[in-house]
Amino acid sequence: MKILSVIGARPQFVKAAVVSAEIHNTPGVSEVLVHTGQHFDANMSQLFFEEMGIRQPQYNLGIHSLPHEEMVSQMQAGIERVIRDECPDWLLVYGDTDSTLAGAQAARACAVPLCHVEAGLRSFNPKMREEYNRIQTDKLSDVLFAPTTTAVRNLEHEGIDPKKIILTGDVMKDAALLFAPQARKPQVELPDEFVLCTLHRAENTDNPEILKELLLALEMVSQFVPVVLPLHPRTRQKMQEINYPIERSPILFIDPVGYLEMLYLLQHCRLVMTDSGGVQKEAYFAHKYCMTLREETEWVELCARGYNHLLGHNHIDIVSTVRNFLSMPPLFTDDLYGDGHAARKIVCELTKKGG
Ligand code: UDP
């Protein structure tokens, strides 16, 4: 059985690290890895292949930095060419990026069965590009691997045939458990105590007023605890556009780090502030409270249990909540997101279904 996996963005490399390894270790199953090129900086792409031992993609389409529709259509055309050359039995996509949607549409156009890892997540915010990508991809999928029971329920509510939905647990938990012992200190000077922050969602970075408000909040938090922020290239660009003085800021900006360095930062921080999907769960895996710089989240179970707090972008709310949580002892009792073998379950299900 041959699986063609489409990846292109940082969170997909983390997920593929465990799923591709599982495919590789399964007799009778082979993988063709296609990198769309969506993320292309060395520290947003190649570093993950090196650190996490992901095999090099057989194809790199080199498509990036285009408006959404144009990027999806160019990627789709490239993936369709690979499908014609490779004749896969399955096409596998991850998450919610433009690469995900391009892979899904290519599978449909070429009549290749499609499976979606991380199906069923919903923010219920129709303005998010990611929400559009997820819903469209789920509609096109033949097998939907849902990480949580909430995701399963979301899909059922949308009328997806329950026979297509498989609850697997979350492959990001697999990755966090597998790589935690290899966590590595980044090559930068770190304060003894710090808050870890990541910021890259378009809704936060592309609106100058919101971006300024969030930076003000982080500057104010920096007055009582240092804030370490590995800076996503898109956020750097948006900060430059508003003339934010990156070099003179009290916020400790560092270059994006690899996954192993990120695990170290998660393990050693006081708490996490983020608008990332993946980092919200990784904060939980590391038993750190997470302050989410958004109005809504796909990972509602973390909010329901008090591990994650939706703070939006008002600087007063953010600063006072962070201050409160810094003095809270970490109380983490549940074991959410599966048993750390989601990737095995995914490959096993595909093997059962056959090519
Ligand atoms: N990540 C990383 N280095 C960084 C920032 C994030 O390795 O400097 C990892 C993070 O630990 C998680 C993944 O990238 O595994 C999440 O990606 P991102 O936040 O870009 O996307 P999202 O999860 O929001 O889709």
Short mmCIF file of C-alpha atoms and ligand atoms in Angstrom, two decimals:
data_model
loop_
_atom_site.label_atom_id
_atom_site.label_comp_id
_atom_site.label_asym_id
_atom_site.label_seq_id
_atom_site.Cartn_x
_atom_site.Cartn_y
_atom_site.Cartn_z
CA MET A 1 0.00 0.00 0.00
CA LYS A 2 1.34 3.41 -0.95
CA ILE A 3 0.43 6.56 1.02
CA LEU A 4 1.11 9.99 -0.41
CA SER A 5 1.45 12.47 2.48
CA VAL A 6 1.24 16.20 1.93
CA ILE A 7 3.03 18.52 4.33
CA GLY A 8 4.11 22.14 4.05
CA ALA A 9 3.93 24.05 7.33
CA ARG A 10 5.73 23.77 10.67
CA PRO A 11 2.95 22.06 12.66
CA GLN A 12 2.68 19.46 9.89
CA PHE A 13 6.34 18.56 10.21
CA VAL A 14 5.82 17.82 13.91
CA LYS A 15 2.81 15.61 13.13
CA ALA A 16 4.53 13.88 10.20
CA ALA A 17 7.54 13.11 12.38
CA VAL A 18 5.51 10.49 14.23
CA VAL A 19 3.13 9.35 11.47
CA SER A 20 5.85 8.98 8.81
CA ALA A 21 8.02 7.01 11.24
CA GLU A 22 5.08 4.70 11.92
CA ILE A 23 4.43 4.22 8.19
CA HIS A 24 8.12 3.50 7.67
CA ASN A 25 8.03 0.80 10.38
CA THR A 26 4.92 -0.89 9.02
CA PRO A 27 5.66 -3.78 6.64
CA GLY A 28 3.89 -3.56 3.31
CA VAL A 29 3.26 0.18 3.54
CA SER A 30 5.34 2.84 1.81
CA GLU A 31 5.14 6.62 1.83
CA VAL A 32 5.75 9.33 -0.73
CA LEU A 33 6.27 12.62 1.08
CA VAL A 34 5.38 15.84 -0.73
CA HIS A 35 6.47 19.18 0.74
CA THR A 36 4.45 21.99 -0.81
CA GLY A 37 7.07 24.58 0.18
CA GLN A 38 4.60 26.69 2.20
CA HIS A 39 7.16 27.16 5.00
CA PHE A 40 10.62 27.46 3.53
CA ASP A 41 12.96 29.22 5.99
CA ALA A 42 15.54 26.73 7.29
CA ASN A 43 14.38 27.21 10.89
CA MET A 44 10.72 26.77 9.92
CA SER A 45 11.29 23.67 7.79
CA GLN A 46 14.64 21.89 7.25
CA LEU A 47 15.56 22.05 10.95
CA PHE A 48 12.54 19.89 11.80
CA PHE A 49 13.57 17.21 9.31
CA GLU A 50 17.05 17.12 10.83
CA GLU A 51 16.08 17.27 14.52
CA MET A 52 13.13 14.91 14.35
CA GLY A 53 14.64 12.45 11.86
CA ILE A 54 11.95 12.95 9.21
CA ARG A 55 12.99 11.50 5.87
CA GLN A 56 13.52 14.10 3.15
CA PRO A 57 10.45 14.63 0.97
CA GLN A 58 10.69 13.02 -2.46
CA TYR A 59 9.01 16.12 -3.90
CA ASN A 60 9.26 19.77 -2.94
CA LEU A 61 6.88 21.96 -4.90
CA GLY A 62 8.49 25.21 -3.69
CA ILE A 63 5.20 27.12 -3.59
CA HIS A 64 4.87 29.87 -0.98
CA SER A 65 4.14 33.53 -0.25
CA LEU A 66 1.11 33.79 -2.54
CA PRO A 67 -2.48 34.83 -1.82
CA HIS A 68 -4.50 31.89 -0.43
CA GLU A 69 -6.50 30.96 -3.53
CA GLU A 70 -3.53 31.20 -5.87
CA MET A 71 -1.33 29.20 -3.52
CA VAL A 72 -3.92 26.45 -3.10
CA SER A 73 -4.49 26.17 -6.83
CA GLN A 74 -0.76 26.03 -7.66
CA MET A 75 -0.17 23.47 -4.91
CA GLN A 76 -3.14 21.42 -6.07
CA ALA A 77 -1.80 21.31 -9.62
CA GLY A 78 1.64 20.23 -8.33
CA ILE A 79 0.17 17.50 -6.11
CA GLU A 80 -1.99 16.22 -8.98
CA ARG A 81 1.19 15.81 -11.06
CA VAL A 82 2.77 13.77 -8.26
CA ILE A 83 -0.39 11.66 -7.95
CA ARG A 84 -0.22 10.87 -11.67
CA ASP A 85 3.43 9.79 -11.34
CA GLU A 86 3.09 7.83 -8.11
CA CYS A 87 -0.45 6.33 -8.27
CA PRO A 88 -0.92 6.22 -4.46
CA ASP A 89 -3.61 4.19 -2.69
CA TRP A 90 -4.25 6.95 -0.15
CA LEU A 91 -3.59 10.64 0.15
CA LEU A 92 -3.00 11.84 3.70
CA VAL A 93 -3.26 15.44 4.87
CA TYR A 94 -2.75 17.08 8.27
CA GLY A 95 -4.48 19.93 10.02
CA ASP A 96 -5.80 23.10 8.46
CA THR A 97 -3.31 24.95 6.27
CA ASP A 98 -3.51 25.86 2.59
CA SER A 99 -1.33 22.80 1.91
CA THR A 100 -4.00 20.65 3.60
CA LEU A 101 -6.77 21.97 1.39
CA ALA A 102 -4.64 21.71 -1.74
CA GLY A 103 -3.92 18.05 -0.94
CA ALA A 104 -7.59 17.35 -0.28
CA GLN A 105 -8.72 18.95 -3.54
CA ALA A 106 -6.03 17.14 -5.51
CA ALA A 107 -7.14 13.81 -4.04
CA ARG A 108 -10.72 14.52 -5.01
CA ALA A 109 -9.76 15.65 -8.54
CA CYS A 110 -7.74 12.45 -9.09
CA ALA A 111 -10.20 10.15 -7.27
CA VAL A 112 -7.65 9.04 -4.69
CA PRO A 113 -9.11 8.12 -1.26
CA LEU A 114 -8.35 10.89 1.21
CA CYS A 115 -7.68 10.71 4.95
CA HIS A 116 -7.45 13.72 7.23
CA VAL A 117 -5.37 13.68 10.40
CA GLU A 118 -6.71 16.16 12.97
CA ALA A 119 -10.21 16.14 11.53
CA GLY A 120 -13.21 17.76 13.20
CA LEU A 121 -11.55 20.66 14.98
CA ARG A 122 -13.63 23.79 14.92
CA SER A 123 -13.14 27.30 16.25
CA PHE A 124 -16.58 28.34 14.93
CA ASN A 125 -14.89 31.53 13.76
CA PRO A 126 -15.75 31.76 10.05
CA LYS A 127 -13.21 34.55 9.55
CA MET A 128 -10.28 32.19 10.18
CA ARG A 129 -8.73 30.85 7.01
CA GLU A 130 -7.84 27.68 8.93
CA GLU A 131 -11.53 27.09 9.74
CA TYR A 132 -12.40 27.22 6.04
CA ASN A 133 -9.56 24.82 5.19
CA ARG A 134 -10.64 22.33 7.86
CA ILE A 135 -14.31 22.29 6.95
CA GLN A 136 -13.61 21.87 3.23
CA THR A 137 -11.03 19.15 3.87
CA ASP A 138 -13.35 17.23 6.20
CA LYS A 139 -16.12 17.34 3.59
CA LEU A 140 -13.78 15.81 1.00
CA SER A 141 -12.29 13.13 3.27
CA ASP A 142 -13.07 9.41 3.11
CA VAL A 143 -11.54 8.73 6.52
CA LEU A 144 -11.47 11.34 9.27
CA PHE A 145 -9.01 10.79 12.10
CA ALA A 146 -10.35 12.86 14.99
CA PRO A 147 -8.07 13.68 17.92
CA THR A 148 -10.82 14.27 20.52
CA THR A 149 -14.41 13.32 21.27
CA THR A 150 -15.34 16.98 20.73
CA ALA A 151 -13.94 16.71 17.20
CA VAL A 152 -15.98 13.55 16.63
CA ARG A 153 -19.13 15.35 17.82
CA ASN A 154 -18.41 18.36 15.58
CA LEU A 155 -18.19 16.09 12.54
CA GLU A 156 -21.36 14.22 13.44
CA HIS A 157 -23.22 17.51 13.86
CA GLU A 158 -22.13 18.48 10.37
CA GLY A 159 -23.71 15.29 9.03
CA ILE A 160 -20.49 13.42 8.23
CA ASP A 161 -21.11 9.66 8.05
CA PRO A 162 -20.05 8.31 11.50
CA LYS A 163 -18.56 5.24 9.77
CA LYS A 164 -15.89 7.50 8.28
CA ILE A 165 -14.84 8.97 11.65
CA ILE A 166 -12.17 7.33 13.80
CA LEU A 167 -11.15 8.65 17.22
CA THR A 168 -7.39 8.26 17.43
CA GLY A 169 -6.05 10.65 20.06
CA ASP A 170 -3.66 13.38 19.07
CA VAL A 171 -0.44 12.78 17.15
CA MET A 172 1.04 15.89 18.82
CA LYS A 173 0.85 14.03 22.10
CA ASP A 174 2.76 11.15 20.49
CA ALA A 175 5.43 13.66 19.42
CA ALA A 176 5.59 15.41 22.80
CA LEU A 177 6.02 12.10 24.66
CA LEU A 178 8.50 10.68 22.19
CA PHE A 179 10.77 13.71 21.95
CA ALA A 180 10.52 15.09 25.52
CA PRO A 181 13.68 13.28 26.69
CA GLN A 182 15.61 14.92 23.82
CA ALA A 183 14.59 18.49 24.76
CA ARG A 184 17.51 20.80 24.05
CA LYS A 185 18.40 24.23 25.44
CA PRO A 186 18.31 26.87 22.70
CA GLN A 187 21.61 28.56 21.83
CA VAL A 188 20.55 31.83 23.43
CA GLU A 189 20.90 33.31 26.88
CA LEU A 190 17.70 32.66 28.82
CA PRO A 191 16.55 34.31 32.05
CA ASP A 192 16.13 31.99 35.06
CA GLU A 193 12.39 32.49 34.97
CA PHE A 194 10.34 33.41 31.94
CA VAL A 195 7.00 33.27 30.23
CA LEU A 196 7.07 31.58 26.80
CA CYS A 197 5.07 33.34 24.12
CA THR A 198 4.29 32.59 20.47
CA LEU A 199 2.29 34.82 18.17
CA HIS A 200 1.51 34.27 14.52
CA ARG A 201 -2.23 33.99 13.79
CA ALA A 202 -3.32 36.28 10.97
CA GLU A 203 -6.17 37.67 13.10
CA ASN A 204 -3.58 38.93 15.59
CA THR A 205 -0.74 39.97 13.31
CA ASP A 206 -2.51 41.44 10.29
CA ASN A 207 -4.53 44.06 12.18
CA PRO A 208 -2.06 46.74 13.35
CA GLU A 209 -4.30 47.83 16.24
CA ILE A 210 -4.57 44.30 17.63
CA LEU A 211 -0.87 43.63 17.10
CA LYS A 212 0.04 46.85 18.96
CA GLU A 213 -2.33 46.00 21.81
CA LEU A 214 -0.80 42.53 22.17
CA LEU A 215 2.74 43.90 22.09
CA LEU A 216 1.77 46.42 24.77
CA ALA A 217 0.42 43.57 26.91
CA LEU A 218 3.66 41.62 26.48
CA GLU A 219 5.76 44.68 27.33
CA MET A 220 3.72 45.12 30.51
CA VAL A 221 4.10 41.46 31.46
CA SER A 222 7.85 41.87 30.85
CA GLN A 223 7.90 44.35 33.74
CA PHE A 224 7.30 41.55 36.24
CA VAL A 225 8.53 38.43 34.40
CA PRO A 226 10.68 38.19 31.25
CA VAL A 227 8.81 37.17 28.10
CA VAL A 228 10.72 34.95 25.64
CA LEU A 229 9.18 35.00 22.18
CA PRO A 230 10.51 32.93 19.26
CA LEU A 231 9.48 35.22 16.45
CA HIS A 232 7.54 33.77 13.51
CA PRO A 233 8.66 35.34 10.19
CA ARG A 234 5.16 36.60 9.42
CA THR A 235 4.96 38.37 12.80
CA ARG A 236 8.41 39.88 12.31
CA GLN A 237 7.31 41.26 8.96
CA LYS A 238 4.09 42.70 10.41
CA MET A 239 6.03 44.28 13.30
CA GLN A 240 8.42 45.87 10.84
CA GLU A 241 5.45 47.26 8.91
CA ILE A 242 4.21 49.07 12.05
CA ASN A 243 7.78 50.21 12.87
CA TYR A 244 7.89 48.29 16.15
CA PRO A 245 11.41 48.63 17.61
CA ILE A 246 12.21 44.90 17.87
CA GLU A 247 15.82 45.47 19.00
CA ARG A 248 14.89 47.92 21.78
CA SER A 249 11.83 46.10 23.11
CA PRO A 250 11.72 44.69 26.67
CA ILE A 251 10.30 41.49 25.11
CA LEU A 252 13.07 38.93 24.50
CA PHE A 253 12.61 38.09 20.85
CA ILE A 254 14.57 35.12 19.57
CA ASP A 255 14.62 33.41 16.18
CA PRO A 256 12.14 30.56 15.68
CA VAL A 257 13.54 27.48 17.41
CA GLY A 258 13.44 23.81 16.46
CA TYR A 259 11.01 21.41 18.09
CA LEU A 260 13.53 20.06 20.62
CA GLU A 261 14.40 23.61 21.73
CA MET A 262 10.70 24.41 21.94
CA LEU A 263 10.21 21.41 24.24
CA TYR A 264 12.97 22.78 26.47
CA LEU A 265 11.31 26.20 26.60
CA LEU A 266 7.97 24.58 27.42
CA GLN A 267 9.54 22.50 30.18
CA HIS A 268 11.33 25.46 31.76
CA CYS A 269 8.88 28.36 31.45
CA ARG A 270 6.54 29.63 34.17
CA LEU A 271 3.56 29.72 31.86
CA VAL A 272 2.67 29.97 28.18
CA MET A 273 1.02 32.77 26.21
CA THR A 274 0.12 31.85 22.65
CA ASP A 275 -2.25 32.08 19.73
CA SER A 276 -0.94 28.79 18.30
CA GLY A 277 -3.14 25.73 18.12
CA GLY A 278 -0.39 23.23 18.79
CA VAL A 279 1.33 25.18 21.54
CA GLN A 280 -1.88 25.25 23.63
CA LYS A 281 -1.75 21.47 23.86
CA GLU A 282 2.00 21.37 24.34
CA ALA A 283 1.63 23.72 27.33
CA TYR A 284 -0.77 21.16 28.80
CA PHE A 285 1.59 18.26 28.05
CA ALA A 286 4.32 20.20 29.90
CA HIS A 287 1.89 20.97 32.76
CA LYS A 288 2.01 24.72 32.22
CA TYR A 289 -0.99 27.03 32.30
CA CYS A 290 -1.77 28.53 28.93
CA MET A 291 -3.07 32.03 28.29
CA THR A 292 -4.51 31.95 24.79
CA LEU A 293 -4.38 35.25 22.93
CA ARG A 294 -7.56 34.59 21.00
CA GLU A 295 -11.32 34.82 21.52
CA GLU A 296 -11.96 31.15 20.84
CA THR A 297 -10.12 27.84 20.62
CA GLU A 298 -10.49 24.44 19.03
CA TRP A 299 -9.09 22.81 22.20
CA VAL A 300 -12.13 23.44 24.37
CA GLU A 301 -11.41 20.61 26.80
CA LEU A 302 -8.39 22.52 28.11
CA CYS A 303 -10.53 25.57 28.85
CA ALA A 304 -13.26 23.49 30.48
CA ARG A 305 -10.69 22.11 32.93
CA GLY A 306 -9.09 25.46 33.72
CA TYR A 307 -5.71 24.72 32.09
CA ASN A 308 -6.26 27.16 29.26
CA HIS A 309 -7.71 30.66 29.41
CA LEU A 310 -9.00 32.65 26.47
CA LEU A 311 -7.76 36.20 26.95
CA GLY A 312 -8.46 37.83 23.59
CA HIS A 313 -6.24 40.85 23.00
CA ASN A 314 -7.20 43.43 25.64
CA HIS A 315 -3.94 44.33 27.39
CA ILE A 316 -5.53 44.97 30.78
CA ASP A 317 -7.23 41.55 30.88
CA ILE A 318 -4.08 39.83 29.66
CA VAL A 319 -1.74 41.44 32.16
CA SER A 320 -3.97 40.89 35.20
CA THR A 321 -4.72 37.25 34.33
CA VAL A 322 -1.07 36.45 33.68
CA ARG A 323 -0.15 38.05 37.00
CA ASN A 324 -2.73 35.87 38.81
CA PHE A 325 -1.64 32.67 37.14
CA LEU A 326 2.03 33.20 37.88
CA SER A 327 1.29 32.59 41.54
CA MET A 328 -0.92 29.53 40.95
CA PRO A 329 0.60 26.12 41.63
CA PRO A 330 0.26 23.89 38.55
CA LEU A 331 -2.55 21.42 39.17
CA PHE A 332 -2.78 19.02 36.27
CA THR A 333 -4.68 15.81 36.87
CA ASP A 334 -6.23 14.59 33.60
CA ASP A 335 -4.61 12.63 30.83
CA LEU A 336 -6.18 14.10 27.70
CA TYR A 337 -5.48 13.50 23.98
CA GLY A 338 -4.99 9.76 23.92
CA ASP A 339 -2.33 7.31 24.95
CA GLY A 340 0.57 8.56 22.81
CA HIS A 341 -0.07 5.97 20.09
CA ALA A 342 -2.35 7.95 17.78
CA ALA A 343 0.04 7.51 14.84
CA ARG A 344 0.01 3.74 15.26
CA LYS A 345 -3.78 3.74 15.30
CA ILE A 346 -3.91 5.84 12.12
CA VAL A 347 -1.55 3.60 10.15
CA CYS A 348 -3.23 0.48 11.52
CA GLU A 349 -6.66 1.69 10.37
CA LEU A 350 -5.33 2.48 6.90
CA THR A 351 -3.68 -0.92 6.69
CA LYS A 352 -6.98 -2.60 7.63
CA LYS A 353 -8.80 -0.67 4.91
CA GLY A 354 -6.09 -1.60 2.42
CA GLY A 355 -5.20 -0.02 -0.89
N1 UDP B 1 7.22 25.47 17.31
C1 UDP B 1 8.58 25.30 17.20
N2 UDP B 1 9.39 26.40 17.26
C2 UDP B 1 8.91 27.65 17.44
C3 UDP B 1 7.51 27.81 17.57
C4 UDP B 1 6.68 26.70 17.48
O1 UDP B 1 9.07 24.18 17.07
O2 UDP B 1 9.71 28.60 17.46
C5 UDP B 1 6.37 24.27 17.21
C6 UDP B 1 5.42 24.09 18.35
O3 UDP B 1 6.08 23.50 19.44
C7 UDP B 1 4.35 23.21 17.72
C8 UDP B 1 4.32 23.70 16.30
O4 UDP B 1 5.52 24.40 16.07
O5 UDP B 1 4.74 21.86 17.72
C9 UDP B 1 3.13 24.61 16.18
O6 UDP B 1 3.20 25.34 15.08
P1 UDP B 1 2.50 26.75 14.90
O7 UDP B 1 2.31 27.40 16.20
O8 UDP B 1 3.30 27.42 13.86
O9 UDP B 1 1.12 26.35 14.22
P2 UDP B 1 -0.33 25.98 14.78
O10 UDP B 1 -0.18 24.87 15.77
O11 UDP B 1 -0.92 27.23 15.34
O12 UDP B 1 -1.05 25.53 13.56
#
